[in-house]
């Protein structure tokens, strides 16, 4: 939700975070997980919808009641607030005593791959979100039906009116390149950067790759035309000699 969705170049489909995570589990070099135990939730755009669609599309249906939520250390407290809210919510107001019977457990992992400044920015963002969930959302939307109404009425990525506006109206470029956006992967120097650093290696950016590809195509066409003209000249000369 914070950056444009990455589209895979070979088939034009989105590469969801859950897809990448599933690939990691399935293809792990030492401890690959069997396919029958791996599921990918591809409906959500943020943590609230992740919790909601995990429950409504998977756990309620499959009967899974003991859940372990694993995420980064900076994200764990907001995740706990959201998952506790949604997984303990009754389906409707008439089923107030039915909270789903879930046992929720949480495990945080180290904040790897981010600078200390980026981690601090994320922690501040997460803290604001945690407070909003506990003090507002969890008190106002008490049932799964009410949470669904919140998503389909007010959420930027699920409310029809907001989706229609985003899809048909021209939206300007995202806000400034602050630390929070940078921590989600946004380029620091904007478009047009030819070289990027990836895991300590200098690599060509997509812009650079496209530029080089187009240049090679143009060069190839020019060389082809030149060779064709040269062959035509030789043929003409041979014809003149023959005559």
PDB file of C-alpha atoms in Angstrom:
ATOM      1  CA  UNK A   1       0.000   0.000   0.000  1.00  0.00           C
ATOM      2  CA  UNK A   2       2.949   2.315   0.508  1.00  0.00           C
ATOM      3  CA  UNK A   3       4.528   1.843  -2.938  1.00  0.00           C
ATOM      4  CA  UNK A   4       3.296   0.772  -6.392  1.00  0.00           C
ATOM      5  CA  UNK A   5       2.845  -2.984  -6.695  1.00  0.00           C
ATOM      6  CA  UNK A   6       5.839  -4.760  -8.256  1.00  0.00           C
ATOM      7  CA  UNK A   7       4.847  -6.367 -11.560  1.00  0.00           C
ATOM      8  CA  UNK A   8       6.818  -9.384 -12.740  1.00  0.00           C
ATOM      9  CA  UNK A   9       8.243  -8.730 -16.235  1.00  0.00           C
ATOM     10  CA  UNK A  10       7.786 -12.290 -17.537  1.00  0.00           C
ATOM     11  CA  UNK A  11       3.994 -12.516 -17.100  1.00  0.00           C
ATOM     12  CA  UNK A  12       2.776  -9.078 -16.060  1.00  0.00           C
ATOM     13  CA  UNK A  13       1.296 -10.321 -12.770  1.00  0.00           C
ATOM     14  CA  UNK A  14       1.836  -8.773  -9.319  1.00  0.00           C
ATOM     15  CA  UNK A  15       4.512 -10.293  -7.107  1.00  0.00           C
ATOM     16  CA  UNK A  16       2.796 -10.325  -3.737  1.00  0.00           C
ATOM     17  CA  UNK A  17       4.760 -10.295  -0.495  1.00  0.00           C
ATOM     18  CA  UNK A  18       3.081 -13.579   0.428  1.00  0.00           C
ATOM     19  CA  UNK A  19       4.182 -15.079  -2.903  1.00  0.00           C
ATOM     20  CA  UNK A  20       7.808 -14.212  -2.190  1.00  0.00           C
ATOM     21  CA  UNK A  21       7.458 -15.587   1.345  1.00  0.00           C
ATOM     22  CA  UNK A  22       5.902 -18.806   0.041  1.00  0.00           C
ATOM     23  CA  UNK A  23       8.736 -19.215  -2.442  1.00  0.00           C
ATOM     24  CA  UNK A  24      11.243 -18.811   0.398  1.00  0.00           C
ATOM     25  CA  UNK A  25       9.551 -21.528   2.445  1.00  0.00           C
ATOM     26  CA  UNK A  26       9.104 -23.933  -0.456  1.00  0.00           C
ATOM     27  CA  UNK A  27      12.615 -23.485  -1.832  1.00  0.00           C
ATOM     28  CA  UNK A  28      14.594 -23.231   1.410  1.00  0.00           C
ATOM     29  CA  UNK A  29      17.965 -24.865   0.945  1.00  0.00           C
ATOM     30  CA  UNK A  30      18.043 -26.710   4.267  1.00  0.00           C
ATOM     31  CA  UNK A  31      14.443 -26.906   5.498  1.00  0.00           C
ATOM     32  CA  UNK A  32      11.974 -26.733   2.592  1.00  0.00           C
ATOM     33  CA  UNK A  33       8.327 -26.846   3.660  1.00  0.00           C
ATOM     34  CA  UNK A  34       6.059 -29.332   1.810  1.00  0.00           C
ATOM     35  CA  UNK A  35       3.605 -27.667  -0.570  1.00  0.00           C
ATOM     36  CA  UNK A  36       0.544 -28.981   1.266  1.00  0.00           C
ATOM     37  CA  UNK A  37       1.463 -26.868   4.313  1.00  0.00           C
ATOM     38  CA  UNK A  38       2.023 -23.546   2.515  1.00  0.00           C
ATOM     39  CA  UNK A  39      -0.793 -21.102   1.673  1.00  0.00           C
ATOM     40  CA  UNK A  40      -0.586 -17.599   0.190  1.00  0.00           C
ATOM     41  CA  UNK A  41      -2.977 -14.818   1.155  1.00  0.00           C
ATOM     42  CA  UNK A  42      -3.006 -12.421  -1.815  1.00  0.00           C
ATOM     43  CA  UNK A  43      -6.015 -10.213  -1.083  1.00  0.00           C
ATOM     44  CA  UNK A  44      -4.578  -7.788   1.463  1.00  0.00           C
ATOM     45  CA  UNK A  45      -2.721  -4.515   1.022  1.00  0.00           C
ATOM     46  CA  UNK A  46      -1.899  -3.766   4.655  1.00  0.00           C
ATOM     47  CA  UNK A  47      -1.861  -5.388   8.088  1.00  0.00           C
ATOM     48  CA  UNK A  48      -5.547  -4.775   8.865  1.00  0.00           C
ATOM     49  CA  UNK A  49      -6.737  -6.414   5.657  1.00  0.00           C
ATOM     50  CA  UNK A  50      -4.076  -9.104   6.083  1.00  0.00           C
ATOM     51  CA  UNK A  51      -5.623 -10.094   9.414  1.00  0.00           C
ATOM     52  CA  UNK A  52      -9.197  -9.822   8.108  1.00  0.00           C
ATOM     53  CA  UNK A  53      -8.676 -11.909   4.969  1.00  0.00           C
ATOM     54  CA  UNK A  54      -6.481 -14.435   6.753  1.00  0.00           C
ATOM     55  CA  UNK A  55      -9.376 -15.107   9.102  1.00  0.00           C
ATOM     56  CA  UNK A  56     -12.267 -14.947   6.618  1.00  0.00           C
ATOM     57  CA  UNK A  57     -10.534 -16.770   3.743  1.00  0.00           C
ATOM     58  CA  UNK A  58      -8.449 -19.315   5.642  1.00  0.00           C
ATOM     59  CA  UNK A  59      -8.650 -19.896   9.369  1.00  0.00           C
ATOM     60  CA  UNK A  60     -12.438 -19.694   9.867  1.00  0.00           C
ATOM     61  CA  UNK A  61     -12.908 -22.080   6.958  1.00  0.00           C
ATOM     62  CA  UNK A  62     -10.047 -24.479   7.681  1.00  0.00           C
ATOM     63  CA  UNK A  63     -10.695 -24.596  11.417  1.00  0.00           C
ATOM     64  CA  UNK A  64      -7.197 -23.461  12.402  1.00  0.00           C
ATOM     65  CA  UNK A  65      -7.452 -22.040  15.915  1.00  0.00           C
ATOM     66  CA  UNK A  66      -3.877 -21.845  17.230  1.00  0.00           C
ATOM     67  CA  UNK A  67      -2.036 -19.191  15.247  1.00  0.00           C
ATOM     68  CA  UNK A  68       1.530 -17.892  15.363  1.00  0.00           C
ATOM     69  CA  UNK A  69       2.045 -14.470  13.761  1.00  0.00           C
ATOM     70  CA  UNK A  70       5.660 -13.818  12.736  1.00  0.00           C
ATOM     71  CA  UNK A  71       6.878 -10.370  11.694  1.00  0.00           C
ATOM     72  CA  UNK A  72       9.654  -7.826  12.197  1.00  0.00           C
ATOM     73  CA  UNK A  73      10.391  -6.496  15.663  1.00  0.00           C
ATOM     74  CA  UNK A  74       9.380  -2.943  14.703  1.00  0.00           C
ATOM     75  CA  UNK A  75       6.036  -4.255  13.414  1.00  0.00           C
ATOM     76  CA  UNK A  76       5.130  -6.739  16.143  1.00  0.00           C
ATOM     77  CA  UNK A  77       3.158  -4.512  18.547  1.00  0.00           C
ATOM     78  CA  UNK A  78       0.861  -3.028  15.898  1.00  0.00           C
ATOM     79  CA  UNK A  79       0.398  -6.486  14.402  1.00  0.00           C
ATOM     80  CA  UNK A  80      -0.576  -7.858  17.801  1.00  0.00           C
ATOM     81  CA  UNK A  81      -3.101  -5.063  18.319  1.00  0.00           C
ATOM     82  CA  UNK A  82      -4.640  -5.681  14.884  1.00  0.00           C
ATOM     83  CA  UNK A  83      -4.730  -9.482  14.969  1.00  0.00           C
ATOM     84  CA  UNK A  84      -6.081  -9.554  18.540  1.00  0.00           C
ATOM     85  CA  UNK A  85      -8.816  -7.106  17.505  1.00  0.00           C
ATOM     86  CA  UNK A  86      -9.887  -8.955  14.355  1.00  0.00           C
ATOM     87  CA  UNK A  87      -9.440 -12.553  15.501  1.00  0.00           C
ATOM     88  CA  UNK A  88     -11.364 -12.027  18.723  1.00  0.00           C
ATOM     89  CA  UNK A  89     -14.215 -10.135  17.065  1.00  0.00           C
ATOM     90  CA  UNK A  90     -17.546 -12.006  16.873  1.00  0.00           C
ATOM     91  CA  UNK A  91     -19.010 -12.434  13.409  1.00  0.00           C
ATOM     92  CA  UNK A  92     -22.077 -10.287  14.151  1.00  0.00           C
ATOM     93  CA  UNK A  93     -23.566  -8.350  17.036  1.00  0.00           C
ATOM     94  CA  UNK A  94     -25.936 -11.251  17.757  1.00  0.00           C
ATOM     95  CA  UNK A  95     -22.956 -13.546  18.398  1.00  0.00           C
ATOM     96  CA  UNK A  96     -21.185 -11.448  21.024  1.00  0.00           C
ATOM     97  CA  UNK A  97     -20.111 -14.487  23.036  1.00  0.00           C
ATOM     98  CA  UNK A  98     -18.483 -16.144  20.037  1.00  0.00           C
ATOM     99  CA  UNK A  99     -14.971 -14.732  19.546  1.00  0.00           C
ATOM    100  CA  UNK A 100     -13.863 -17.548  17.257  1.00  0.00           C
ATOM    101  CA  UNK A 101     -12.011 -19.469  19.957  1.00  0.00           C
ATOM    102  CA  UNK A 102      -8.586 -18.395  18.669  1.00  0.00           C
ATOM    103  CA  UNK A 103      -5.322 -18.758  20.567  1.00  0.00           C
ATOM    104  CA  UNK A 104      -2.946 -16.091  19.275  1.00  0.00           C
ATOM    105  CA  UNK A 105       0.835 -16.197  19.625  1.00  0.00           C
ATOM    106  CA  UNK A 106       3.412 -13.746  18.327  1.00  0.00           C
ATOM    107  CA  UNK A 107       7.072 -14.009  17.357  1.00  0.00           C
ATOM    108  CA  UNK A 108       9.284 -11.122  16.229  1.00  0.00           C
ATOM    109  CA  UNK A 109      12.412 -11.386  14.102  1.00  0.00           C
ATOM    110  CA  UNK A 110      15.371  -9.051  13.890  1.00  0.00           C
ATOM    111  CA  UNK A 111      15.178  -5.843  11.835  1.00  0.00           C
ATOM    112  CA  UNK A 112      17.625  -6.817   9.101  1.00  0.00           C
ATOM    113  CA  UNK A 113      18.356  -4.803   5.970  1.00  0.00           C
ATOM    114  CA  UNK A 114      17.349  -1.339   7.209  1.00  0.00           C
ATOM    115  CA  UNK A 115      19.431   1.543   8.521  1.00  0.00           C
ATOM    116  CA  UNK A 116      18.949   2.663  12.097  1.00  0.00           C
ATOM    117  CA  UNK A 117      17.288   5.844  10.790  1.00  0.00           C
ATOM    118  CA  UNK A 118      14.833   3.857   8.659  1.00  0.00           C
ATOM    119  CA  UNK A 119      14.018   1.530  11.560  1.00  0.00           C
ATOM    120  CA  UNK A 120      13.322   4.526  13.780  1.00  0.00           C
ATOM    121  CA  UNK A 121      11.004   5.995  11.141  1.00  0.00           C
ATOM    122  CA  UNK A 122       9.159   2.698  10.874  1.00  0.00           C
ATOM    123  CA  UNK A 123       8.852   2.393  14.663  1.00  0.00           C
ATOM    124  CA  UNK A 124       7.309   5.863  14.891  1.00  0.00           C
ATOM    125  CA  UNK A 125       4.880   5.006  12.092  1.00  0.00           C
ATOM    126  CA  UNK A 126       3.973   1.695  13.718  1.00  0.00           C
ATOM    127  CA  UNK A 127       3.407   3.317  17.105  1.00  0.00           C
ATOM    128  CA  UNK A 128       0.949   5.806  15.615  1.00  0.00           C
ATOM    129  CA  UNK A 129      -0.870   2.948  13.919  1.00  0.00           C
ATOM    130  CA  UNK A 130      -0.973   0.876  17.107  1.00  0.00           C
ATOM    131  CA  UNK A 131      -2.494   3.765  19.054  1.00  0.00           C
ATOM    132  CA  UNK A 132      -5.082   4.327  16.315  1.00  0.00           C
ATOM    133  CA  UNK A 133      -6.115   0.667  16.395  1.00  0.00           C
ATOM    134  CA  UNK A 134      -6.397   0.438  20.179  1.00  0.00           C
ATOM    135  CA  UNK A 135      -8.012   3.824  20.850  1.00  0.00           C
ATOM    136  CA  UNK A 136     -10.287   4.103  17.801  1.00  0.00           C
ATOM    137  CA  UNK A 137     -10.716   1.240  15.355  1.00  0.00           C
ATOM    138  CA  UNK A 138     -11.007  -1.643  17.839  1.00  0.00           C
ATOM    139  CA  UNK A 139     -13.526   0.340  19.898  1.00  0.00           C
ATOM    140  CA  UNK A 140     -15.635   1.502  16.958  1.00  0.00           C
ATOM    141  CA  UNK A 141     -15.743  -1.655  14.808  1.00  0.00           C
ATOM    142  CA  UNK A 142     -16.574  -4.529  17.123  1.00  0.00           C
ATOM    143  CA  UNK A 143     -17.688  -7.360  14.831  1.00  0.00           C
ATOM    144  CA  UNK A 144     -16.375  -8.939  11.629  1.00  0.00           C
ATOM    145  CA  UNK A 145     -19.328  -7.446   9.764  1.00  0.00           C
ATOM    146  CA  UNK A 146     -18.479  -3.968  11.060  1.00  0.00           C
ATOM    147  CA  UNK A 147     -14.808  -4.449  10.156  1.00  0.00           C
ATOM    148  CA  UNK A 148     -15.881  -5.515   6.665  1.00  0.00           C
ATOM    149  CA  UNK A 149     -18.033  -2.376   6.429  1.00  0.00           C
ATOM    150  CA  UNK A 150     -15.049  -0.286   7.500  1.00  0.00           C
ATOM    151  CA  UNK A 151     -12.872  -1.827   4.785  1.00  0.00           C
ATOM    152  CA  UNK A 152     -15.450  -1.513   1.996  1.00  0.00           C
ATOM    153  CA  UNK A 153     -16.514   2.016   2.986  1.00  0.00           C
ATOM    154  CA  UNK A 154     -13.427   3.852   4.210  1.00  0.00           C
ATOM    155  CA  UNK A 155     -10.314   1.888   3.236  1.00  0.00           C
ATOM    156  CA  UNK A 156      -8.406   3.366   0.270  1.00  0.00           C
ATOM    157  CA  UNK A 157      -7.885  -0.043  -1.336  1.00  0.00           C
ATOM    158  CA  UNK A 158     -11.313  -1.620  -0.759  1.00  0.00           C
ATOM    159  CA  UNK A 159     -13.932   1.149  -0.895  1.00  0.00           C
ATOM    160  CA  UNK A 160     -15.387   1.195  -4.433  1.00  0.00           C
ATOM    161  CA  UNK A 161     -15.561   4.986  -4.620  1.00  0.00           C
ATOM    162  CA  UNK A 162     -11.927   5.370  -3.566  1.00  0.00           C
ATOM    163  CA  UNK A 163     -10.775   2.669  -5.984  1.00  0.00           C
ATOM    164  CA  UNK A 164     -12.701   4.300  -8.836  1.00  0.00           C
ATOM    165  CA  UNK A 165     -11.141   7.658  -8.039  1.00  0.00           C
ATOM    166  CA  UNK A 166      -7.653   6.225  -7.870  1.00  0.00           C
ATOM    167  CA  UNK A 167      -8.177   4.311 -11.108  1.00  0.00           C
ATOM    168  CA  UNK A 168      -9.632   7.127 -13.201  1.00  0.00           C
ATOM    169  CA  UNK A 169      -8.159  10.341 -11.815  1.00  0.00           C
ATOM    170  CA  UNK A 170      -4.591  11.398 -12.379  1.00  0.00           C
ATOM    171  CA  UNK A 171      -2.659  11.131  -9.172  1.00  0.00           C
ATOM    172  CA  UNK A 172       0.462  13.147  -8.773  1.00  0.00           C
ATOM    173  CA  UNK A 173       3.756  11.639  -7.791  1.00  0.00           C
ATOM    174  CA  UNK A 174       4.021  10.345  -4.223  1.00  0.00           C
ATOM    175  CA  UNK A 175       5.057  12.672  -1.453  1.00  0.00           C
ATOM    176  CA  UNK A 176       8.598  13.542  -0.564  1.00  0.00           C
ATOM    177  CA  UNK A 177      11.237  10.860  -0.283  1.00  0.00           C
ATOM    178  CA  UNK A 178      11.151  10.660   3.489  1.00  0.00           C
ATOM    179  CA  UNK A 179      12.749   7.931   5.547  1.00  0.00           C
ATOM    180  CA  UNK A 180       9.491   6.027   5.913  1.00  0.00           C
ATOM    181  CA  UNK A 181       8.977   5.697   2.154  1.00  0.00           C
ATOM    182  CA  UNK A 182      12.649   4.883   1.681  1.00  0.00           C
ATOM    183  CA  UNK A 183      12.324   2.082   4.239  1.00  0.00           C
ATOM    184  CA  UNK A 184       9.633   0.493   2.058  1.00  0.00           C
ATOM    185  CA  UNK A 185      11.947   0.538  -0.971  1.00  0.00           C
ATOM    186  CA  UNK A 186      11.268   3.853  -2.693  1.00  0.00           C
ATOM    187  CA  UNK A 187      14.228   5.211  -4.644  1.00  0.00           C
ATOM    188  CA  UNK A 188      16.044   8.044  -2.947  1.00  0.00           C
ATOM    189  CA  UNK A 189      16.872   9.900  -6.133  1.00  0.00           C
ATOM    190  CA  UNK A 190      13.654   9.383  -8.067  1.00  0.00           C
ATOM    191  CA  UNK A 191      13.330   8.226 -11.627  1.00  0.00           C
ATOM    192  CA  UNK A 192      16.188   8.143 -14.062  1.00  0.00           C
ATOM    193  CA  UNK A 193      18.815   6.587 -11.811  1.00  0.00           C
ATOM    194  CA  UNK A 194      21.062   4.413 -13.972  1.00  0.00           C
ATOM    195  CA  UNK A 195      22.935   2.516 -11.274  1.00  0.00           C
ATOM    196  CA  UNK A 196      21.610   1.038  -8.052  1.00  0.00           C
ATOM    197  CA  UNK A 197      23.193  -0.723  -5.117  1.00  0.00           C
ATOM    198  CA  UNK A 198      21.675  -4.113  -4.331  1.00  0.00           C
ATOM    199  CA  UNK A 199      23.126  -6.208  -1.479  1.00  0.00           C
ATOM    200  CA  UNK A 200      26.454  -4.477  -1.737  1.00  0.00           C
ATOM    201  CA  UNK A 201      26.716  -4.842  -5.522  1.00  0.00           C
ATOM    202  CA  UNK A 202      26.362  -2.092  -8.114  1.00  0.00           C
ATOM    203  CA  UNK A 203      23.759  -3.161 -10.652  1.00  0.00           C
ATOM    204  CA  UNK A 204      21.975  -1.593 -13.596  1.00  0.00           C
ATOM    205  CA  UNK A 205      18.613  -0.060 -12.795  1.00  0.00           C
ATOM    206  CA  UNK A 206      15.543  -0.813 -14.896  1.00  0.00           C
ATOM    207  CA  UNK A 207      15.798   2.631 -16.527  1.00  0.00           C
ATOM    208  CA  UNK A 208      19.392   1.913 -17.497  1.00  0.00           C
ATOM    209  CA  UNK A 209      18.497  -1.538 -18.844  1.00  0.00           C
ATOM    210  CA  UNK A 210      15.723  -0.108 -21.015  1.00  0.00           C
ATOM    211  CA  UNK A 211      17.998   2.665 -22.280  1.00  0.00           C
ATOM    212  CA  UNK A 212      20.755   0.210 -23.223  1.00  0.00           C
ATOM    213  CA  UNK A 213      18.267  -2.171 -24.874  1.00  0.00           C
ATOM    214  CA  UNK A 214      16.749   0.590 -27.011  1.00  0.00           C
ATOM    215  CA  UNK A 215      20.223   1.847 -27.945  1.00  0.00           C
ATOM    216  CA  UNK A 216      21.312  -1.635 -29.032  1.00  0.00           C
ATOM    217  CA  UNK A 217      18.162  -2.052 -31.123  1.00  0.00           C
ATOM    218  CA  UNK A 218      18.739   1.281 -32.856  1.00  0.00           C
ATOM    219  CA  UNK A 219      22.410   0.439 -33.406  1.00  0.00           C
ATOM    220  CA  UNK A 220      21.483  -2.989 -34.787  1.00  0.00           C
ATOM    221  CA  UNK A 221      18.982  -1.495 -37.231  1.00  0.00           C
ATOM    222  CA  UNK A 222      21.520   1.113 -38.359  1.00  0.00           C
ATOM    223  CA  UNK A 223      24.215  -1.516 -38.905  1.00  0.00           C
ATOM    224  CA  UNK A 224      21.767  -3.744 -40.768  1.00  0.00           C
ATOM    225  CA  UNK A 225      20.780  -0.925 -43.100  1.00  0.00           C
ATOM    226  CA  UNK A 226      24.410   0.020 -43.668  1.00  0.00           C
ATOM    227  CA  UNK A 227      25.365  -3.556 -44.501  1.00  0.00           C
ATOM    228  CA  UNK A 228      22.398  -3.816 -46.844  1.00  0.00           C
ATOM    229  CA  UNK A 229      23.443  -0.635 -48.646  1.00  0.00           C
ATOM    230  CA  UNK A 230      27.017  -1.896 -48.871  1.00  0.00           C
ATOM    231  CA  UNK A 231      25.851  -5.142 -50.465  1.00  0.00           C
ATOM    232  CA  UNK A 232      23.715  -3.125 -52.901  1.00  0.00           C
ATOM    233  CA  UNK A 233      26.733  -1.016 -53.886  1.00  0.00           C
ATOM    234  CA  UNK A 234      28.870  -4.104 -54.455  1.00  0.00           C
ATOM    235  CA  UNK A 235      26.133  -5.707 -56.550  1.00  0.00           C
ATOM    236  CA  UNK A 236      25.715  -2.576 -58.617  1.00  0.00           C
ATOM    237  CA  UNK A 237      29.437  -2.320 -59.201  1.00  0.00           C
ATOM    238  CA  UNK A 238      29.591  -5.958 -60.232  1.00  0.00           C
ATOM    239  CA  UNK A 239      26.711  -5.403 -62.632  1.00  0.00           C
ATOM    240  CA  UNK A 240      28.437  -2.370 -64.101  1.00  0.00           C
ATOM    241  CA  UNK A 241      31.659  -4.322 -64.536  1.00  0.00           C
ATOM    242  CA  UNK A 242      29.811  -7.168 -66.146  1.00  0.00           C
ATOM    243  CA  UNK A 243      28.109  -4.827 -68.571  1.00  0.00           C
TER     244      UNK A 243
END
